[in-house]
Short mmCIF file of C-alpha atoms in Angstrom, two decimals:
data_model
loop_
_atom_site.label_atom_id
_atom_site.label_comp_id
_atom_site.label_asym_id
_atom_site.label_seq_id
_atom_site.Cartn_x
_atom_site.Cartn_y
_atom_site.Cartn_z
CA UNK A 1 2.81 17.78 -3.89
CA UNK A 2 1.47 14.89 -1.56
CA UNK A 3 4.73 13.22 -0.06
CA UNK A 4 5.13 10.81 3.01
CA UNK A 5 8.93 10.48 4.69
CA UNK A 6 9.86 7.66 7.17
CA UNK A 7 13.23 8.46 8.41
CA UNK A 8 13.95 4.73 10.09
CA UNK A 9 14.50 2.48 6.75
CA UNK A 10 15.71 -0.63 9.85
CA UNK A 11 15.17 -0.78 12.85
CA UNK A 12 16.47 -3.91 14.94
CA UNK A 13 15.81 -3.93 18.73
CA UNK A 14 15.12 -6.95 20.85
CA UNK A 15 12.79 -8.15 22.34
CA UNK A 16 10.45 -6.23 25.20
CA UNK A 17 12.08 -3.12 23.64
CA UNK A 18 9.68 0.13 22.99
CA UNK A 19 9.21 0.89 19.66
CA UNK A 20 8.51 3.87 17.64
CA UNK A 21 8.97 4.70 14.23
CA UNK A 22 8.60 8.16 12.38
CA UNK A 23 6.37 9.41 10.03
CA UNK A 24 5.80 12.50 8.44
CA UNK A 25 3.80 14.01 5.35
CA UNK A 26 3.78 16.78 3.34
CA UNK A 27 0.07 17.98 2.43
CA UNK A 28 -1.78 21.42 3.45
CA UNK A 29 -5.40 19.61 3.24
CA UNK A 30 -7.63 17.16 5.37
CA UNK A 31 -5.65 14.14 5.15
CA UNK A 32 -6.32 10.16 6.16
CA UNK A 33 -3.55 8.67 7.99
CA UNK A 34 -2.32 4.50 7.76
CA UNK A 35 -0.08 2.60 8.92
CA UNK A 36 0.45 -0.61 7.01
CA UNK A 37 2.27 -3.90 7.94
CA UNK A 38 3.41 -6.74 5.58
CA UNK A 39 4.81 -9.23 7.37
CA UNK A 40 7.38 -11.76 5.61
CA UNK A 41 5.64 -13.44 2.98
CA UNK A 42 2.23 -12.05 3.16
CA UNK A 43 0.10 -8.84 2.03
CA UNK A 44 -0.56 -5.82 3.65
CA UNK A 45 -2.82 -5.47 6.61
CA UNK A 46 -4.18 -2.52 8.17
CA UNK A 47 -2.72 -1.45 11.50
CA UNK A 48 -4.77 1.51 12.35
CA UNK A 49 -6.21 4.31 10.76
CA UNK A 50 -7.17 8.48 11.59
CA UNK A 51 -9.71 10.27 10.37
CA UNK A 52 -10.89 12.80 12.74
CA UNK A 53 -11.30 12.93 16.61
CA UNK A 54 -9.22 12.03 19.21
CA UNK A 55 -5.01 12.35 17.56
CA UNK A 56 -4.16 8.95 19.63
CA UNK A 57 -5.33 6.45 17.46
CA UNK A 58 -5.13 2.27 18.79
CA UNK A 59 -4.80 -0.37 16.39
CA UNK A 60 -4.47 -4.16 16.56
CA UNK A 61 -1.53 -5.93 18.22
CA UNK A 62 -1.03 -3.36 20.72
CA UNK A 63 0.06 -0.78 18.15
CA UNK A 64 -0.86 3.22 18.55
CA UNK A 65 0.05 6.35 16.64
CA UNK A 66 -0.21 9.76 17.32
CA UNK A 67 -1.34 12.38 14.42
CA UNK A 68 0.55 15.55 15.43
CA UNK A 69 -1.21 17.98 13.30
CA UNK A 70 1.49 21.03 13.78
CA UNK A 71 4.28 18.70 13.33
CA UNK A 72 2.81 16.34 10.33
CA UNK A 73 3.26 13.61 11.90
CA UNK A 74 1.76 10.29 12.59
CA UNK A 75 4.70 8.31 14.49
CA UNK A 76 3.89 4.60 15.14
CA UNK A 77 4.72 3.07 18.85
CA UNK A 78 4.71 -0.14 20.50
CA UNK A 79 5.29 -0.19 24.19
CA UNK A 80 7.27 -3.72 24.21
CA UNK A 81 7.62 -5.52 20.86
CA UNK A 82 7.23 -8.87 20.34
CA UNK A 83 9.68 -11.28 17.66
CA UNK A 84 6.44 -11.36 15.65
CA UNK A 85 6.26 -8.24 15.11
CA UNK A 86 9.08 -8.45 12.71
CA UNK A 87 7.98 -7.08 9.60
CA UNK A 88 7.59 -3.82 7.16
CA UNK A 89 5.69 -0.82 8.36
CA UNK A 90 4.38 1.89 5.90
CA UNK A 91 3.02 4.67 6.38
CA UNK A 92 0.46 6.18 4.32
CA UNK A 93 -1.68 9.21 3.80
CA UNK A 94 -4.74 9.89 1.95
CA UNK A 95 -5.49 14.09 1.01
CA UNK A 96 -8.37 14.50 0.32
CA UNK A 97 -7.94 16.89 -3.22
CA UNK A 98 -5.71 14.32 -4.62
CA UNK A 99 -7.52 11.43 -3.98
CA UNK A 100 -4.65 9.05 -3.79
CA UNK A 101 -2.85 7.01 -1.17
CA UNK A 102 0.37 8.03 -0.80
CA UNK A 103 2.86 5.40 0.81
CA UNK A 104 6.06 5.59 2.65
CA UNK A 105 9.18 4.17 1.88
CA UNK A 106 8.83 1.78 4.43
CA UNK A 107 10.43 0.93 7.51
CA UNK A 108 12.26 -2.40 8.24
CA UNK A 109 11.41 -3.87 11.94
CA UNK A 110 13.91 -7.02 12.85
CA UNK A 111 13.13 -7.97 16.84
CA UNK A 112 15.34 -9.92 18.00
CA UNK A 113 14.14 -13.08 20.58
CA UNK B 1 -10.68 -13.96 4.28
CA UNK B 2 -9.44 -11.90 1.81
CA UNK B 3 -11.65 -9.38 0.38
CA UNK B 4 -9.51 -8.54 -2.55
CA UNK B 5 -8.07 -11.69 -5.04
CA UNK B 6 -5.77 -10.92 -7.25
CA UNK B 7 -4.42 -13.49 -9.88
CA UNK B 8 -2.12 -14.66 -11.04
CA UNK B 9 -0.06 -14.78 -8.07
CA UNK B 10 3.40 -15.26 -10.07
CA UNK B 11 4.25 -15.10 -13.71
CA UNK B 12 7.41 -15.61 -15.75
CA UNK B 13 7.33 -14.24 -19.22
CA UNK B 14 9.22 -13.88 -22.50
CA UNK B 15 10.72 -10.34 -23.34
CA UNK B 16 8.39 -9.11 -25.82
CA UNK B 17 5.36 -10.75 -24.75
CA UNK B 18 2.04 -9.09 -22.98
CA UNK B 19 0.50 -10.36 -19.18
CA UNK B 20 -2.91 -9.82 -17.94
CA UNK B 21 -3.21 -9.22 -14.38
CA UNK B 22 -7.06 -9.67 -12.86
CA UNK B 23 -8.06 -7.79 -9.44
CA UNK B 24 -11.01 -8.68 -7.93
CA UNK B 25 -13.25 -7.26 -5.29
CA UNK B 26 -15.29 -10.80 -3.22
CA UNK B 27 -18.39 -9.51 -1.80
CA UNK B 28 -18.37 -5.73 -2.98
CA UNK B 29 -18.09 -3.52 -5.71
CA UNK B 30 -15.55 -1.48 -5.96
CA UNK B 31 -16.27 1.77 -8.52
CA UNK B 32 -12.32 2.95 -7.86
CA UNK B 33 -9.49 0.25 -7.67
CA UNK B 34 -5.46 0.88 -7.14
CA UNK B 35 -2.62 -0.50 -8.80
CA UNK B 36 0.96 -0.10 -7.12
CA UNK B 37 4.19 -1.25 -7.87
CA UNK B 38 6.65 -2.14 -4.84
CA UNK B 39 10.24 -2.65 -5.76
CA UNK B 40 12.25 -5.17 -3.94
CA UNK B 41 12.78 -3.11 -0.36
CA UNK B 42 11.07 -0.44 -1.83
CA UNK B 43 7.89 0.73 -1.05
CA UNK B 44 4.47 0.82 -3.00
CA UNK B 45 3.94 3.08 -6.03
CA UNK B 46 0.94 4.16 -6.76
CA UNK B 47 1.00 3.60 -10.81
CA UNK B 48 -2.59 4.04 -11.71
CA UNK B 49 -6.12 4.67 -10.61
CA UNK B 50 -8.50 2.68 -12.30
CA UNK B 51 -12.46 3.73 -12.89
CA UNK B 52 -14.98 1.66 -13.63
CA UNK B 53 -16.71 2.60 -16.39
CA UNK B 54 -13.95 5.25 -17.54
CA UNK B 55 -10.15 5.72 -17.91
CA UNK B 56 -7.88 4.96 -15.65
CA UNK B 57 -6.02 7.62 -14.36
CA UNK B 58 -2.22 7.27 -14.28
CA UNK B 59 0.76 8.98 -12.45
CA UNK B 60 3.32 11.20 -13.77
CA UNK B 61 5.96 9.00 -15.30
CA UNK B 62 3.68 5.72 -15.60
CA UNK B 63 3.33 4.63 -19.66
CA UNK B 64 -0.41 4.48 -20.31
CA UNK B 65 0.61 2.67 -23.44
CA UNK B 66 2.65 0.49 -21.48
CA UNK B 67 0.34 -0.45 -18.63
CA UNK B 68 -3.17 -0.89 -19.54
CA UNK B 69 -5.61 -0.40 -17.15
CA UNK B 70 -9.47 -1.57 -17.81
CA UNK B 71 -12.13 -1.83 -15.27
CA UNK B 72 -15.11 -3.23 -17.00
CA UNK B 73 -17.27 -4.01 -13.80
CA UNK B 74 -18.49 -3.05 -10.85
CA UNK B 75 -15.91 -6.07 -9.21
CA UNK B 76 -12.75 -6.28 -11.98
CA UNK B 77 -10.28 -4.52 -13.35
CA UNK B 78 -7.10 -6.06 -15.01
CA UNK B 79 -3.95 -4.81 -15.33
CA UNK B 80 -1.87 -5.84 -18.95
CA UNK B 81 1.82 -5.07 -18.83
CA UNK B 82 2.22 -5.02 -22.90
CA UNK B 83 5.66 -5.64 -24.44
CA UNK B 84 7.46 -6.56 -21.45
CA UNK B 85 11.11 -6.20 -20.39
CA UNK B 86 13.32 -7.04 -17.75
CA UNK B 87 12.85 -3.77 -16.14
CA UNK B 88 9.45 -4.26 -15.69
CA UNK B 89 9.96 -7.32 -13.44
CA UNK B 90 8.12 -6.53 -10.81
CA UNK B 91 5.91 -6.56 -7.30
CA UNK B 92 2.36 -5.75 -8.90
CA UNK B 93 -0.33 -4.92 -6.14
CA UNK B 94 -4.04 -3.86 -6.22
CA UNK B 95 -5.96 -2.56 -4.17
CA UNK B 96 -9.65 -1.19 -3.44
CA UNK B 97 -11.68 0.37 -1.08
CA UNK B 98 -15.04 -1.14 0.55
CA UNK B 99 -18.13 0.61 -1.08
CA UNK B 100 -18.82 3.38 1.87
CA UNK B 101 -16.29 5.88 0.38
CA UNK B 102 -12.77 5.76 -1.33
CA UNK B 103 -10.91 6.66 1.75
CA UNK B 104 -13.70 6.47 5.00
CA UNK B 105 -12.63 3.23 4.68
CA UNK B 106 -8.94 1.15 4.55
CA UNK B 107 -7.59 -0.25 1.55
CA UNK B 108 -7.88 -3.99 1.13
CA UNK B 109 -4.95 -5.44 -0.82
CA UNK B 110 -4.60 -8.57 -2.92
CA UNK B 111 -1.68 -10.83 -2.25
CA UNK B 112 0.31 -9.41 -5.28
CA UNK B 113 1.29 -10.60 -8.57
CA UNK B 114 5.15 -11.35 -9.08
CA UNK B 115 6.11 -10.68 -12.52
CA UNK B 116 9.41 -12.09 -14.01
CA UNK B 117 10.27 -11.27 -17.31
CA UNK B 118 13.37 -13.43 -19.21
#
């Protein structure tokens, strides 16, 4: 079965701090790889996204991820976080037989100023 | 702007009674749209898979029944919790694709419906 695992539930750090959270999924096909952020109050938004190509992936807000095929993983990193970056951060992954979006259980950033 | 609109935003009910929830694609049509579920510090679970112009398909463990799913056009499909209880209080979230694939492209979410039932 399709599964996702993000082993940080909260993560505090302060500010300037490097971030980077853990992902992992549990599918033998072709998967689609998210991460998601919700900040307080508000929807999701898209961070970044992999589909093919190069592993190291660049999203918005300075935000990267690496897709680790042997390893099935997809860890999220920040060099230096900002207090606005406090928010959620799930993971996702699309396989392609299922044709679902899986999430994470989600991972609780708190940057301190 | 958003691309996905979901209403009603929040919605108290009495135990017992039914709630339509409406997701709409702006500016697309969406054949496939996604309704999760996200518990408080929980994440999102996928309950259903809605098809326009078919059934929905649900997960293992979701009450069809319970949870009706219909997605009459090419840019709505509504979500009715029937009979609700307290347990099914609730973060309600859909989602759909943009029209160039289910998955070549990122979800779009709507803001979420909070359902409180008394």
């Amino acid at each position: 079965a399709q599964s996702v695992s993000q082993h940080n539930h909260h993560v505090i750090l302060s500010e300037a701090a490097s971030l980077e959270l853990g992902c992992n999924y549990s599918y033998g096909g072709t998967v689609n790889l998210f991460w998601y952020v919700q900040y307080p109050g508000q929807h999701l938004q898209l961070l970044l996204k992999y589909f093919s190509g190069d592993p190291l992936v660049k999203g918005i807000k300075g935000f990267e991820a690496e897709f680790i095929k042997s390893k099935f993983s997809f860890n999220l990193r920040k060099p230096s976080v900002q207090w606005s970056d406090t928010a959620e951060y799930f993971c996702a992954v699309y396989g392609g037989a299922t044709n679902k979006l899986i999430f994470g259980t989600g991972t609780l950033l708190a940057v301190q100023p | 702007g958003a691309v996905v609109s979901q209403h009603p935003s929040r919605v108290i009910c009495k135990s017992g009674t039914s709630v339509k929830i409406e997701c709409r694609s702006l500016d697309f049509q969406a054949t496939t749209m996604f309704w999760y579920r996200q518990f408080p510090k929980q994440s999102l679970m996928l309950m259903a898979t809605s098809n326009e112009g078919s059934k929905a398909t649900y997960e293992q463990g979701v009450e069809k029944d319970k949870f009706l799913i219909n997605h009459a056009s090419l840019t709505l499909s509504t979500l009715t919790v029937t009979s609700a209880h307290p347990e099914d209080s609730s973060f309600y979230i859909c989602s759909a694709p943009l029209p160039d694939g289910v998955f070549s492209s990122p979800l779009h979410f709507g803001n979420g419906t909070r359902l409180t039932v008394t």
